[in-house]
Coordinates of C-alpha atoms in Angstrom, one line a residue:
Chain A
M8 CA -1.1 -4.1 49.4
R9 CA 0.5 -0.7 49.8
K10 CA -1.3 1.8 52.0
K11 CA -3.0 4.7 49.9
E12 CA -1.3 8.1 50.7
E13 CA -2.2 11.5 49.6
R14 CA -0.4 12.5 46.2
L15 CA -0.6 15.4 43.8
I16 CA -1.7 13.9 40.7
V17 CA -1.4 15.4 36.9
A18 CA -3.4 14.1 34.1
F19 CA -2.5 15.2 30.4
F20 CA -4.5 15.5 27.2
S21 CA -2.0 13.2 25.6
T22 CA 0.6 10.4 26.5
H23 CA 3.0 12.7 24.6
D24 CA 2.6 15.4 27.0
A25 CA 2.9 12.9 29.8
M26 CA 6.4 11.7 28.6
A27 CA 7.3 15.4 28.0
F28 CA 6.4 16.3 31.4
E29 CA 8.3 13.3 32.9
E30 CA 11.6 14.0 31.0
Y31 CA 11.5 17.7 32.3
C32 CA 10.7 16.7 36.0
L33 CA 13.4 13.9 35.8
Q34 CA 16.0 16.5 34.4
C35 CA 14.9 18.9 37.4
G36 CA 15.4 16.1 40.1
A37 CA 11.8 16.4 40.8
E38 CA 10.4 13.5 43.1
G39 CA 7.6 11.6 41.3
R40 CA 6.8 9.2 38.7
L41 CA 4.2 8.3 36.0
I42 CA 1.4 6.2 37.2
P43 CA -1.7 4.6 35.6
L44 CA -4.6 7.2 35.4
P45 CA -6.5 6.8 38.5
R46 CA -10.2 6.1 38.0
E47 CA -11.2 9.3 40.0
I48 CA -9.9 11.3 37.1
S49 CA -11.0 9.1 34.2
A50 CA -12.4 5.8 33.7
G51 CA -10.4 5.4 30.6
C52 CA -6.8 4.5 30.8
G53 CA -3.4 6.4 30.2
L54 CA -0.7 7.9 32.4
A55 CA -0.6 10.5 35.3
W56 CA 2.1 12.1 37.0
S57 CA 2.2 11.5 40.7
S58 CA 4.0 13.7 43.1
P59 CA 4.0 14.3 46.8
P60 CA 1.5 17.0 47.7
E61 CA 4.2 19.5 48.9
A62 CA 5.6 19.6 45.4
E63 CA 2.6 21.7 44.1
T64 CA 4.5 24.8 43.7
D65 CA 7.2 23.0 41.8
V66 CA 4.9 20.9 39.7
R67 CA 2.8 24.4 38.5
K68 CA 6.2 25.8 37.8
Y69 CA 7.1 22.9 35.6
L70 CA 4.0 22.9 33.7
E71 CA 4.5 26.6 33.2
N72 CA 7.9 26.1 32.0
T73 CA 7.3 23.3 29.6
G74 CA 4.0 25.0 28.3
I75 CA 2.2 21.7 28.9
Q76 CA -1.3 21.9 29.8
A77 CA -2.6 19.7 32.6
Q78 CA -6.0 18.3 32.1
H79 CA -6.4 17.8 35.7
L80 CA -4.2 18.6 38.7
K81 CA -5.8 17.6 42.1
L82 CA -4.9 15.9 45.3
L83 CA -6.1 12.3 45.5
M84 CA -5.7 9.2 47.7
V85 CA -4.0 6.8 45.7
Chain B
M15 CA 27.9 -9.6 -2.8
I16 CA 28.6 -5.9 -3.9
Y17 CA 25.2 -4.3 -2.6
L18 CA 24.3 -1.5 -4.8
D19 CA 20.6 -1.1 -4.2
N20 CA 20.6 1.4 -1.4
A21 CA 17.6 3.3 -2.9
A22 CA 15.6 0.3 -2.1
T23 CA 16.8 -0.3 1.2
T24 CA 20.1 0.3 3.0
M25 CA 21.4 -3.3 3.6
H26 CA 24.2 -2.6 5.5
K27 CA 23.3 -0.4 8.7
P28 CA 25.5 1.1 11.6
P29 CA 26.3 -1.5 14.0
C30 CA 24.3 0.6 16.7
V31 CA 21.0 0.0 14.7
A32 CA 21.1 -3.9 15.3
E33 CA 22.3 -3.3 18.8
A34 CA 19.6 -1.1 19.7
V35 CA 16.7 -3.5 18.0
A36 CA 18.3 -6.3 19.9
K37 CA 18.0 -4.5 23.2
A38 CA 14.6 -3.3 22.5
L39 CA 13.5 -6.7 21.7
T40 CA 14.4 -8.0 25.2
T41 CA 13.5 -4.7 27.3
L42 CA 10.6 -2.8 25.7
G43 CA 6.9 -3.5 26.6
N44 CA 4.1 -1.8 24.6
A45 CA 4.0 1.9 24.7
S46 CA 1.0 3.6 26.1
R47 CA -0.4 0.4 27.3
G48 CA 0.3 0.5 31.1
A49 CA 2.6 2.1 33.4
H50 CA 4.9 -0.3 34.4
D51 CA 8.8 -0.2 33.4
G52 CA 8.5 -2.1 30.1
A53 CA 5.6 0.1 28.9
L54 CA 7.3 3.4 30.0
S55 CA 10.7 2.2 28.4
S56 CA 8.8 1.9 25.1
N57 CA 7.0 5.3 25.8
R58 CA 10.5 6.9 26.3
I59 CA 12.1 5.7 23.5
I60 CA 9.3 6.6 21.2
Y61 CA 9.1 10.1 22.5
R62 CA 12.8 10.7 22.2
T63 CA 12.8 9.7 18.7
R64 CA 9.8 11.8 17.9
A65 CA 11.9 14.9 19.5
S66 CA 14.9 13.8 17.5
L67 CA 13.1 13.3 14.1
A68 CA 11.3 17.1 14.7
A69 CA 14.6 18.6 15.3
F70 CA 16.1 16.7 12.3
F71 CA 13.4 17.7 9.8
G72 CA 12.6 21.1 11.2
C73 CA 9.1 20.0 12.3
P74 CA 7.9 22.8 14.8
R75 CA 5.9 20.3 17.1
S76 CA 7.2 16.8 17.8
E77 CA 3.8 15.6 18.9
Q78 CA 3.1 16.1 15.2
V79 CA 5.7 13.5 14.0
I80 CA 3.6 10.3 13.4
F81 CA 5.0 7.0 13.1
T82 CA 4.1 4.7 10.4
N83 CA 5.4 1.3 8.9
N84 CA 7.0 3.1 5.7
S85 CA 6.7 6.1 3.5
T86 CA 3.7 4.5 1.3
E87 CA 1.5 4.4 4.7
A88 CA 2.6 7.6 5.5
L89 CA 1.8 9.1 2.1
N90 CA -1.7 7.4 2.4
I91 CA -2.4 9.0 5.6
A92 CA -1.3 12.5 4.4
I93 CA -3.0 12.4 0.9
N94 CA -6.4 10.7 1.9
G95 CA -6.4 12.6 5.2
T96 CA -6.4 16.1 3.6
I97 CA -7.7 15.7 0.1
G98 CA -11.2 15.0 -1.1
S99 CA -14.1 15.4 -3.4
G100 CA -14.1 18.9 -5.1
D101 CA -10.3 19.1 -4.9
H102 CA -7.7 19.7 -7.5
V103 CA -4.3 18.3 -7.1
I104 CA -0.9 19.1 -8.7
T105 CA 1.8 16.3 -8.7
T106 CA 4.6 15.5 -11.2
C107 CA 5.7 12.7 -13.5
L108 CA 8.5 12.0 -11.3
E109 CA 6.2 10.2 -8.7
H110 CA 6.5 6.6 -7.4
N111 CA 3.3 4.7 -7.3
S112 CA 3.1 5.5 -3.5
V113 CA 2.1 8.9 -4.4
L114 CA 0.4 8.1 -7.8
R115 CA -1.9 5.2 -6.7
P116 CA -3.4 7.2 -3.6
L117 CA -4.1 10.1 -6.0
Y118 CA -5.5 7.9 -8.6
R119 CA -7.9 6.2 -6.4
L120 CA -9.1 9.5 -5.1
Q121 CA -9.7 10.7 -8.8
A122 CA -11.7 7.2 -9.4
E123 CA -13.6 7.3 -6.3
Q124 CA -14.1 10.9 -5.4
G125 CA -13.6 12.8 -8.5
V126 CA -10.5 14.6 -7.4
R127 CA -8.8 16.2 -10.4
L128 CA -5.1 15.9 -11.1
D129 CA -2.5 17.7 -13.2
F130 CA 1.3 16.5 -13.6
V131 CA 4.0 18.7 -13.9
D132 CA 6.0 17.3 -16.9
A133 CA 9.5 15.8 -16.9
D134 CA 11.8 16.4 -19.9
P135 CA 14.0 13.4 -21.4
Q136 CA 16.5 14.1 -18.6
G137 CA 13.9 13.9 -16.1
R138 CA 14.0 17.6 -15.2
V139 CA 10.8 19.8 -14.4
D140 CA 9.8 23.3 -15.5
Y141 CA 8.9 25.1 -12.1
D142 CA 6.9 27.4 -13.8
Q143 CA 4.5 24.8 -14.9
F144 CA 3.7 24.4 -11.1
E145 CA 2.4 28.1 -11.1
R146 CA 0.6 27.6 -14.3
L147 CA -1.4 24.5 -13.2
I148 CA -2.9 26.1 -10.3
R149 CA -6.9 26.7 -10.4
P150 CA -9.3 28.2 -8.0
D151 CA -10.0 24.6 -6.6
T152 CA -6.4 23.4 -6.2
R153 CA -5.9 22.1 -2.8
A154 CA -2.6 20.8 -2.8
I155 CA 0.8 20.1 -4.4
V156 CA 2.0 16.7 -3.7
C157 CA 5.5 15.7 -5.1
T158 CA 8.5 13.9 -4.5
H159 CA 11.7 15.4 -3.3
A160 CA 13.8 13.1 -5.5
S161 CA 13.3 10.6 -8.4
N162 CA 13.8 7.2 -7.2
L163 CA 14.7 6.4 -10.9
T164 CA 16.9 9.1 -12.0
G165 CA 18.2 10.6 -8.6
N166 CA 17.2 14.1 -9.8
V167 CA 16.3 16.4 -6.9
L168 CA 13.5 18.7 -6.9
D169 CA 13.9 22.2 -5.3
I170 CA 11.3 21.9 -2.5
G171 CA 12.2 25.4 -1.3
R172 CA 11.0 26.8 -4.6
I173 CA 7.9 24.7 -4.8
G174 CA 7.1 25.4 -1.2
Q175 CA 7.3 29.1 -2.0
I176 CA 4.6 28.5 -4.8
A177 CA 2.4 26.6 -2.4
K178 CA 2.8 29.3 0.1
E179 CA 1.9 32.1 -2.0
H180 CA -1.3 30.3 -3.1
S181 CA -2.2 28.9 0.4
L182 CA -2.0 25.4 -0.8
L183 CA -0.9 22.3 1.1
F184 CA 2.5 21.0 0.3
I185 CA 3.0 17.3 0.8
V186 CA 6.5 15.9 0.2
D187 CA 7.5 12.4 -0.5
A188 CA 11.1 12.4 1.2
S189 CA 11.5 8.7 0.6
Q190 CA 14.9 9.0 -1.3
T191 CA 16.3 11.9 0.5
A192 CA 15.4 11.8 4.2
G193 CA 18.9 10.9 5.9
S194 CA 20.6 11.8 2.8
L195 CA 19.9 15.7 1.9
P196 CA 19.2 18.3 4.8
I197 CA 15.5 18.9 4.9
N198 CA 13.8 21.7 7.1
M199 CA 10.3 21.5 6.4
A200 CA 9.6 25.1 8.4
E201 CA 11.9 26.7 6.1
A202 CA 10.9 25.1 2.9
G203 CA 7.1 25.6 3.5
I204 CA 6.5 21.9 3.7
S205 CA 2.9 21.2 5.2
I206 CA 3.4 17.2 5.5
L207 CA 6.7 15.3 5.0
C208 CA 6.7 11.7 4.6
F209 CA 9.7 9.6 5.2
T210 CA 10.8 6.0 5.4
G211 CA 13.3 4.7 8.1
H212 CA 15.0 2.0 6.1
K213 CA 16.8 3.8 3.3
S214 CA 19.2 6.8 3.8
M215 CA 18.1 6.9 7.4
M216 CA 19.7 3.7 7.8
G217 CA 17.1 2.2 10.1
P218 CA 14.9 -0.8 10.4
Q219 CA 12.4 -1.7 7.8
G220 CA 9.0 -1.1 9.2
T221 CA 9.7 2.3 10.5
G222 CA 8.8 5.7 8.8
G223 CA 6.5 8.6 9.5
L224 CA 5.0 12.0 8.5
C225 CA 5.7 15.3 10.0
I226 CA 2.8 17.7 10.1
N227 CA 3.7 21.4 10.2
G228 CA 1.0 23.6 12.0
D229 CA -2.7 23.3 12.3
I230 CA -3.6 20.8 9.5
D231 CA -6.4 18.7 10.1
V232 CA -5.4 15.2 8.8
K233 CA -8.4 12.7 9.0
P234 CA -7.3 9.5 10.6
F235 CA -6.7 6.5 7.9
K236 CA -7.5 3.9 10.4
V237 CA -8.9 3.9 13.9
G238 CA -8.6 1.7 16.9
G239 CA -6.8 1.2 20.0
T240 CA -4.7 3.8 21.5
G241 CA -4.2 3.2 25.0
V242 CA -6.0 6.1 26.2
Q243 CA -9.5 7.3 26.4
S244 CA -11.0 3.7 26.1
F245 CA -14.4 4.5 26.4
L246 CA -14.5 7.3 23.7
T247 CA -16.4 5.7 20.7
T248 CA -14.3 7.7 18.1
Q249 CA -10.6 8.1 17.7
P250 CA -8.8 10.7 20.0
E251 CA -8.5 14.2 18.4
E252 CA -4.9 14.9 19.7
Y253 CA -1.8 14.2 17.7
P254 CA 0.0 11.9 17.4
T255 CA -2.5 9.5 19.0
R256 CA -5.2 10.7 16.4
L257 CA -3.2 9.0 13.5
E258 CA -1.4 6.1 15.5
A259 CA -4.2 3.3 16.2
G260 CA -2.6 0.0 17.0
T261 CA 0.7 -1.0 18.6
L262 CA 3.8 1.1 17.3
N263 CA 6.7 -0.6 15.9
G264 CA 8.7 0.0 19.0
H265 CA 11.5 -2.3 18.5
G266 CA 11.9 -0.7 14.9
I267 CA 11.6 2.8 16.4
A268 CA 14.7 2.2 18.8
G269 CA 16.5 1.2 15.9
L270 CA 15.8 4.3 14.1
S271 CA 16.7 6.4 17.0
A272 CA 20.1 4.8 17.0
A273 CA 20.4 5.4 13.3
L274 CA 19.5 9.0 13.7
V275 CA 22.2 9.4 16.3
F276 CA 24.7 7.8 13.9
I277 CA 23.7 10.2 11.2
T278 CA 24.0 13.4 13.2
E279 CA 27.3 12.2 14.9
T280 CA 28.8 11.3 11.4
G281 CA 27.4 14.3 9.7
L282 CA 24.6 14.3 7.1
E283 CA 26.8 16.3 4.6
Q284 CA 29.8 13.8 5.1
I285 CA 27.6 10.9 4.4
H286 CA 26.2 12.4 1.4
A287 CA 29.4 13.7 0.0
H288 CA 31.0 10.0 0.3
E289 CA 28.0 8.5 -1.4
M290 CA 28.0 11.1 -4.2
R291 CA 31.8 10.6 -4.8
L292 CA 31.1 7.0 -5.4
A293 CA 28.1 7.8 -7.9
R294 CA 30.0 10.4 -9.7
R295 CA 32.9 8.1 -10.0
F296 CA 30.7 5.3 -11.3
Y297 CA 28.9 7.8 -13.6
E298 CA 32.3 8.9 -15.2
K299 CA 33.4 5.4 -15.6
V300 CA 30.1 4.1 -17.4
T301 CA 29.7 7.1 -19.5
A302 CA 33.2 6.2 -21.1
I303 CA 31.7 2.7 -22.2
P304 CA 30.3 2.5 -25.7
G305 CA 26.7 2.0 -25.9
I306 CA 25.8 2.9 -22.3
K307 CA 22.7 5.3 -21.8
V308 CA 22.8 7.1 -18.5
Y309 CA 19.4 8.7 -17.2
G310 CA 18.8 11.7 -15.2
D311 CA 20.5 15.1 -14.9
F312 CA 24.3 15.0 -14.0
E313 CA 24.9 18.6 -14.5
A314 CA 22.7 19.5 -11.2
K315 CA 24.7 20.4 -8.1
I316 CA 22.4 18.5 -5.9
R317 CA 21.3 15.0 -6.5
C318 CA 20.9 11.6 -5.1
P319 CA 23.5 8.9 -5.4
I320 CA 21.9 7.1 -8.0
V321 CA 23.0 6.2 -11.4
T322 CA 20.6 4.5 -13.6
I323 CA 21.6 3.2 -17.0
N324 CA 20.8 0.8 -19.8
I325 CA 23.3 -1.2 -21.7
G326 CA 22.6 -1.0 -25.4
E327 CA 19.1 -2.4 -26.0
L328 CA 19.6 -5.2 -23.6
D329 CA 16.6 -5.9 -21.4
S330 CA 17.3 -4.4 -17.9
A331 CA 16.0 -7.5 -16.2
I332 CA 18.6 -9.5 -17.9
A333 CA 21.2 -6.9 -17.3
A334 CA 20.6 -7.1 -13.7
D335 CA 20.6 -10.8 -13.6
E336 CA 24.0 -11.0 -15.2
L337 CA 25.4 -8.5 -12.9
G338 CA 23.9 -10.6 -9.9
F339 CA 24.8 -13.9 -11.2
S340 CA 28.0 -13.6 -12.8
Y341 CA 29.5 -10.7 -10.8
G342 CA 27.8 -10.8 -7.4
I343 CA 26.6 -7.2 -8.0
A344 CA 23.0 -6.6 -6.5
V345 CA 21.1 -3.7 -8.4
R346 CA 17.5 -3.0 -9.2
A347 CA 16.0 -3.4 -12.7
G348 CA 12.6 -3.0 -14.3
A349 CA 10.1 -0.3 -13.9
H350 CA 11.0 1.0 -10.3
C351 CA 7.3 1.8 -9.5
A352 CA 7.6 5.2 -11.4
P353 CA 5.5 4.5 -14.5
L354 CA 5.3 8.2 -15.6
M355 CA 9.0 8.6 -15.3
H356 CA 9.7 5.8 -17.5
K357 CA 7.3 7.3 -20.2
A358 CA 9.4 10.5 -19.9
L359 CA 12.7 8.6 -20.3
G360 CA 11.2 6.3 -22.9
T361 CA 12.1 3.3 -20.9
E362 CA 8.7 1.7 -20.7
E363 CA 9.7 -1.4 -22.5
Q364 CA 13.2 -1.9 -21.5
G365 CA 12.9 -0.7 -17.9
A366 CA 16.3 0.6 -16.5
V367 CA 19.3 -0.7 -14.3
R368 CA 19.7 1.3 -11.3
F369 CA 22.8 1.5 -9.2
S370 CA 22.4 3.4 -5.8
F371 CA 25.1 4.1 -3.5
G372 CA 25.3 4.0 0.2
Y373 CA 27.3 4.9 3.2
Y374 CA 29.0 1.6 3.5
N375 CA 30.0 1.2 -0.2
T376 CA 33.6 1.6 -1.3
K377 CA 35.3 2.9 -4.5
E378 CA 36.6 -0.6 -5.0
E379 CA 32.9 -1.8 -5.2
C380 CA 32.2 1.1 -7.5
D381 CA 35.1 0.1 -9.8
A382 CA 34.1 -3.5 -9.7
A383 CA 30.5 -2.5 -10.8
A384 CA 31.8 -0.4 -13.7
E385 CA 34.1 -3.3 -14.9
A386 CA 31.1 -5.5 -14.9
V387 CA 29.1 -3.2 -17.0
A388 CA 31.8 -3.0 -19.4
G389 CA 32.3 -6.6 -19.5
I390 CA 28.5 -7.1 -20.1
A391 CA 28.6 -4.3 -22.7
E392 CA 31.3 -6.0 -24.8
G393 CA 29.6 -9.2 -24.8
T394 CA 26.1 -7.9 -26.0
I395 CA 26.8 -4.6 -28.1

């Protein structure tokens, strides 16, 4: 089992937004990937973007650049 | 077989379409059901196809491109999702049953009131009639972009302007034109554009969709699994999830995506010009044959590559069967799911024989079809 680590997690209002954000981040060469939505954010299901904690400034900039609204943006142990 | 039934479906697709579907069948999981590579691959192809379709049709928000199985499903969602009790709707006599039957059902079950813009014997409309039919309770204009029977094209920009001036919803059935004629829904003032992927877009059957322009509240036609917000007892509000309950046809959408790339790279105008050259060539040849009746407006600058005829008084079903059985030419006969158009043309009893040309047809095939018509006419008239 992989050891838990602190990650910056971004949850979205729709899967479409998650996919749009992933595409933009990958174009920018950002470090991170889509993961299943952690239960600390929602007991439902869906996708979230997971980045290293130090990427917060970049992640906020990417959200601003794309106009995508984050439903949640928080540090979590995942 | 010489396939001239492209208005029903394009049987010959660009090779990249089959390749994309074959690849998708072995690489795609279920979009929005998990975050593993298979599911994300499906999510990605669906996301990119939405974005491509939004650009292709001038839909301002790509998340408001909704995938369906075909135009009929898209039209059912658009019509049932926006029109209800107390509303008046204007439509036309050119419509396919995919528009008429949802409207007739709303008329029967919810008392929705309908008015029809007439078609003359050549299948043309009087655009001023749209304006004359508007009443205080008019909610929407629902009309086709082109008749599947005659190939006549309606000026959606002009109708869209009328709808805009009167704050009406404008729902367009682009089954015959998507992938054949340029459509910019923002410019034309289209509220909801319904399209199919398997005709002129040259994608797989089982693909299609609707594009929603702006803040329009479309009630879900079906509800169910979405892969998100699983504990919510109602359908999520956000587009596209709101209207896409159930697993999407990711394999088909992958094929549609490849078809869209092919159309964009080949050029919509070039594809349409080739098809129209063939249709015009066929038209010129069959109009020279004694006893042939051709339906539709061939004086119009813009039309679809459809030439619908009758051979004297010969039953259209018999004519089509003879074309298929003796000449190996595939065409559509009968009533074409367009009952009001047949009434306007006076072909309710006889039906009509429709030749529809596609990108992969050749002038040799076109000439062979015209010679076959001449042969049947010689033997029957």
